[in-house]
């Protein structure tokens, strides 16, 4: 569904952990599409010296701030993963700032269409920011293999992360478009090119 009400068509790119979001985003970027990445923005708004890092320290403790003033993301993630209340508090602190920064970045980025990489798009229903949901899809067994190869995660760790995310079926149900990523990089590039042309076409059909 295209509910576009701004300049560029905004494509929300999502998918489970290690499904290939970053790889797909890079391929879209190489074709000239502006890419705005929620994880990158999350790191920017919680960089040393930001008002947000101070508020995180107030809520969670100064032990989550290193000697160089940077956030210990790994430790914070561990706490948030184990305690739903802590996770809700962390999200309440960070999400508004991330959304605001993404909105601003998107407004400045231009292009006929833009790719907004939002890992938890399906879980958080952030559809106000975007016009279409594009899901990178692969079997869970392959996600686990990529996760193990890339991060050295154990099978148990990889399974626990997957279990905490939306399921493959939930994601596919929410998708307007799907890029399968069970093949090689050449096949993936072909899929991205096909979607690139489709988005250019959609953008031309509904000019601002
Ligand atoms: P995360 O959720 O952790 O941010 P992601 O969804 O962005 O991950 P990527 O980092 O793009 O996923 O991919 C996960 C790993 O799998 C990377 O090491 C990447 O190089 C590899 N990979 C992704 N797609 C393919 C493919 N089609 N063929 C081979 N390797 C791939």
Coordinates of C-alpha atoms and ligand atoms in Angstrom, one line a residue:
X1 CA 0.0 0.0 0.0
X2 CA 1.3 3.4 -0.9
X3 CA 0.2 6.0 1.6
X4 CA 2.8 8.5 0.4
X5 CA 2.4 12.1 1.6
X6 CA 5.9 13.4 1.3
X7 CA 8.5 14.0 -1.4
X8 CA 10.3 10.6 -1.8
X9 CA 8.8 7.1 -1.6
X10 CA 10.0 5.7 1.6
X11 CA 10.8 2.0 1.7
X12 CA 11.2 0.4 5.1
X13 CA 13.8 -2.4 4.8
X14 CA 13.5 -5.0 7.5
X15 CA 14.2 -8.7 8.2
X16 CA 15.4 -11.0 11.0
X17 CA 18.9 -10.9 12.4
X18 CA 21.6 -11.8 9.9
X19 CA 19.0 -12.1 7.1
X20 CA 21.0 -9.7 4.9
X21 CA 19.5 -6.2 5.6
X22 CA 22.9 -4.5 5.5
X23 CA 24.0 -6.3 2.4
X24 CA 20.7 -5.4 0.6
X25 CA 20.9 -1.8 1.8
X26 CA 24.5 -1.6 0.4
X27 CA 23.3 -2.9 -3.0
X28 CA 20.5 -0.3 -3.1
X29 CA 23.0 2.4 -2.1
X30 CA 25.3 1.3 -5.0
X31 CA 22.3 2.0 -7.3
X32 CA 22.1 5.5 -6.0
X33 CA 19.3 5.2 -3.4
X34 CA 19.7 7.2 -0.2
X35 CA 20.0 4.8 2.7
X36 CA 19.1 5.7 6.2
X37 CA 20.0 3.1 8.8
X38 CA 18.2 3.1 12.2
X39 CA 21.1 1.3 13.9
X40 CA 23.6 3.9 12.7
X41 CA 21.3 6.7 13.9
X42 CA 20.9 4.9 17.2
X43 CA 24.7 5.0 17.7
X44 CA 24.8 8.7 16.8
X45 CA 22.1 9.8 19.2
X46 CA 23.7 7.9 22.0
X47 CA 27.3 9.0 21.2
X48 CA 29.5 10.3 24.0
X49 CA 28.4 13.7 25.3
X50 CA 24.8 13.5 24.0
X51 CA 21.9 14.4 26.3
X52 CA 20.5 10.8 25.7
X53 CA 23.6 9.1 27.1
X54 CA 23.3 11.1 30.3
X55 CA 19.7 10.0 30.7
X56 CA 20.6 6.4 30.1
X57 CA 23.3 6.6 32.8
X58 CA 20.7 8.1 35.2
X59 CA 18.3 5.3 34.6
X60 CA 20.7 2.3 34.3
X61 CA 23.8 3.4 36.2
X62 CA 27.2 5.0 35.3
X63 CA 28.7 1.6 35.0
X64 CA 27.2 1.4 31.5
X65 CA 29.4 4.4 30.4
X66 CA 33.0 3.6 29.7
X67 CA 36.1 5.7 30.7
X68 CA 36.0 7.3 27.2
X69 CA 32.4 8.4 27.7
X70 CA 30.9 5.8 25.3
X71 CA 28.0 3.5 25.9
X72 CA 28.7 -0.1 26.7
X73 CA 26.1 -1.3 24.2
X74 CA 26.8 -5.0 24.8
X75 CA 26.2 -4.8 28.5
X76 CA 23.1 -2.7 28.0
X77 CA 21.7 -5.1 25.4
X78 CA 22.3 -8.0 27.8
X79 CA 20.2 -6.2 30.6
X80 CA 17.5 -5.3 28.1
X81 CA 17.3 -8.8 26.7
X82 CA 16.9 -10.3 30.2
X83 CA 14.4 -7.8 31.7
X84 CA 11.3 -6.6 29.8
X85 CA 10.9 -3.6 32.1
X86 CA 14.5 -2.5 31.4
X87 CA 13.9 -3.0 27.7
X88 CA 10.7 -0.9 27.7
X89 CA 12.5 1.9 29.6
X90 CA 15.5 1.8 27.2
X91 CA 13.1 2.0 24.2
X92 CA 11.1 4.8 25.8
X93 CA 14.3 6.8 26.2
X94 CA 15.9 6.1 22.8
X95 CA 13.1 5.5 20.2
X96 CA 11.7 9.1 20.0
X97 CA 15.1 10.5 19.4
X98 CA 15.9 7.9 16.8
X99 CA 12.6 8.4 15.0
X100 CA 13.0 12.2 15.0
X101 CA 16.5 11.9 13.6
X102 CA 15.4 9.4 10.9
X103 CA 12.5 11.7 9.9
X104 CA 14.9 14.7 9.6
X105 CA 17.5 12.7 7.6
X106 CA 14.8 11.3 5.3
X107 CA 13.4 14.8 4.7
X108 CA 16.9 16.0 3.6
X109 CA 17.9 12.9 1.6
X110 CA 15.9 13.5 -1.5
X111 CA 15.8 10.9 -4.3
X112 CA 12.8 9.4 -6.0
X113 CA 12.8 6.8 -3.3
X114 CA 14.7 6.1 -0.1
X115 CA 15.6 3.0 1.8
X116 CA 15.1 3.2 5.6
X117 CA 16.7 0.2 7.3
X118 CA 14.6 -0.6 10.5
X119 CA 15.4 -4.0 12.0
X120 CA 12.4 -4.0 14.3
X121 CA 9.9 -2.5 11.9
X122 CA 7.4 -5.4 12.1
X123 CA 7.7 -5.7 15.9
X124 CA 7.3 -2.0 16.5
X125 CA 4.8 -1.1 13.8
X126 CA 6.6 2.1 12.8
X127 CA 4.6 2.4 9.7
X128 CA 4.0 6.2 10.1
X129 CA 7.6 6.8 8.9
X130 CA 7.4 4.7 5.8
X131 CA 5.3 3.9 2.7
X132 CA 6.1 0.3 2.0
X133 CA 7.6 -2.6 4.0
X134 CA 10.3 -4.6 2.2
X135 CA 11.3 -7.8 3.9
X136 CA 14.6 -9.6 3.3
X137 CA 13.7 -13.2 3.8
X138 CA 15.6 -16.4 4.3
X139 CA 15.1 -19.7 6.2
X140 CA 15.8 -19.5 9.9
X141 CA 18.4 -22.3 9.6
X142 CA 20.4 -20.1 7.2
X143 CA 20.0 -17.0 9.5
X144 CA 21.5 -19.1 12.3
X145 CA 24.4 -20.3 10.1
X146 CA 25.2 -16.7 9.0
X147 CA 25.0 -15.5 12.6
X148 CA 27.4 -18.2 13.7
X149 CA 29.8 -17.5 10.9
X150 CA 29.7 -13.7 11.3
X151 CA 29.6 -13.2 15.1
X152 CA 30.8 -16.6 16.4
X153 CA 27.5 -17.0 18.2
X154 CA 26.7 -20.4 19.7
X155 CA 23.7 -22.3 18.4
X156 CA 21.8 -21.5 21.6
X157 CA 22.6 -17.8 21.5
X158 CA 21.5 -17.6 17.9
X159 CA 18.2 -19.5 18.6
X160 CA 17.5 -17.2 21.6
X161 CA 17.9 -14.1 19.5
X162 CA 15.6 -15.4 16.8
X163 CA 13.0 -16.5 19.3
X164 CA 12.9 -12.9 20.7
X165 CA 12.1 -11.4 17.2
X166 CA 9.0 -11.6 15.1
X167 CA 8.7 -14.9 13.3
X168 CA 9.4 -15.4 9.6
X169 CA 5.6 -15.8 9.0
X170 CA 4.7 -12.6 10.9
X171 CA 7.3 -10.6 8.9
X172 CA 6.1 -12.0 5.5
X173 CA 2.5 -11.2 6.5
X174 CA 3.5 -7.5 7.1
X175 CA 5.5 -7.3 3.8
X176 CA 4.5 -5.3 0.8
X177 CA 7.6 -6.6 -1.0
X178 CA 9.9 -9.5 -0.3
X179 CA 13.6 -10.0 -1.4
X180 CA 14.5 -13.7 -1.0
X181 CA 18.1 -14.1 0.3
X182 CA 18.7 -17.8 0.3
X183 CA 20.9 -17.8 -2.8
X184 CA 24.3 -16.3 -3.7
X185 CA 25.2 -12.6 -3.8
X186 CA 24.7 -12.5 -7.6
X187 CA 21.1 -13.6 -7.2
X188 CA 20.6 -11.0 -4.4
X189 CA 21.9 -8.3 -6.7
X190 CA 19.4 -9.3 -9.4
X191 CA 16.6 -9.1 -6.8
X192 CA 17.7 -5.6 -5.6
X193 CA 17.9 -4.4 -9.2
X194 CA 14.4 -5.6 -9.9
X195 CA 13.1 -3.8 -6.8
X196 CA 15.0 -0.7 -7.7
X197 CA 13.3 -0.4 -11.1
X198 CA 9.9 -1.1 -9.5
X199 CA 10.4 1.7 -6.9
X200 CA 11.5 4.1 -9.6
X201 CA 8.3 3.2 -11.4
X202 CA 6.2 3.6 -8.3
X203 CA 7.8 6.9 -7.5
X204 CA 7.1 8.2 -11.0
X205 CA 3.5 7.1 -10.8
X206 CA 2.8 9.1 -7.7
X207 CA 4.8 12.3 -7.9
X208 CA 4.8 14.5 -4.8
Ligands
LIG1 P1 22.0 -7.8 11.5 O1 20.5 -8.2 11.8 O2 22.8 -8.5 12.5 O3 22.2 -6.4 11.4 P2 21.8 -8.1 8.6 O4 20.4 -8.5 8.4 O5 22.2 -6.7 8.3 O6 22.3 -8.5 10.1 P3 24.0 -8.9 6.9 O7 25.0 -8.4 7.9 O8 23.8 -8.2 5.7 O9 22.6 -9.1 7.7 O10 24.3 -10.4 6.6 C1 24.6 -11.4 7.6 C2 25.9 -12.1 7.2 O11 25.6 -13.0 6.1 C3 27.0 -11.2 6.7 O12 28.2 -11.8 7.1 C4 26.8 -11.2 5.2 O13 28.1 -11.0 4.5 C5 26.3 -12.6 4.9 N1 25.4 -12.7 3.7 C6 24.3 -12.1 3.6 N2 23.7 -12.4 2.4 C7 24.5 -13.3 1.8 C8 24.4 -14.1 0.6 N3 23.4 -14.0 -0.3 N4 25.4 -14.9 0.4 C9 26.4 -15.1 1.2 N5 26.6 -14.4 2.4 C10 25.6 -13.5 2.7

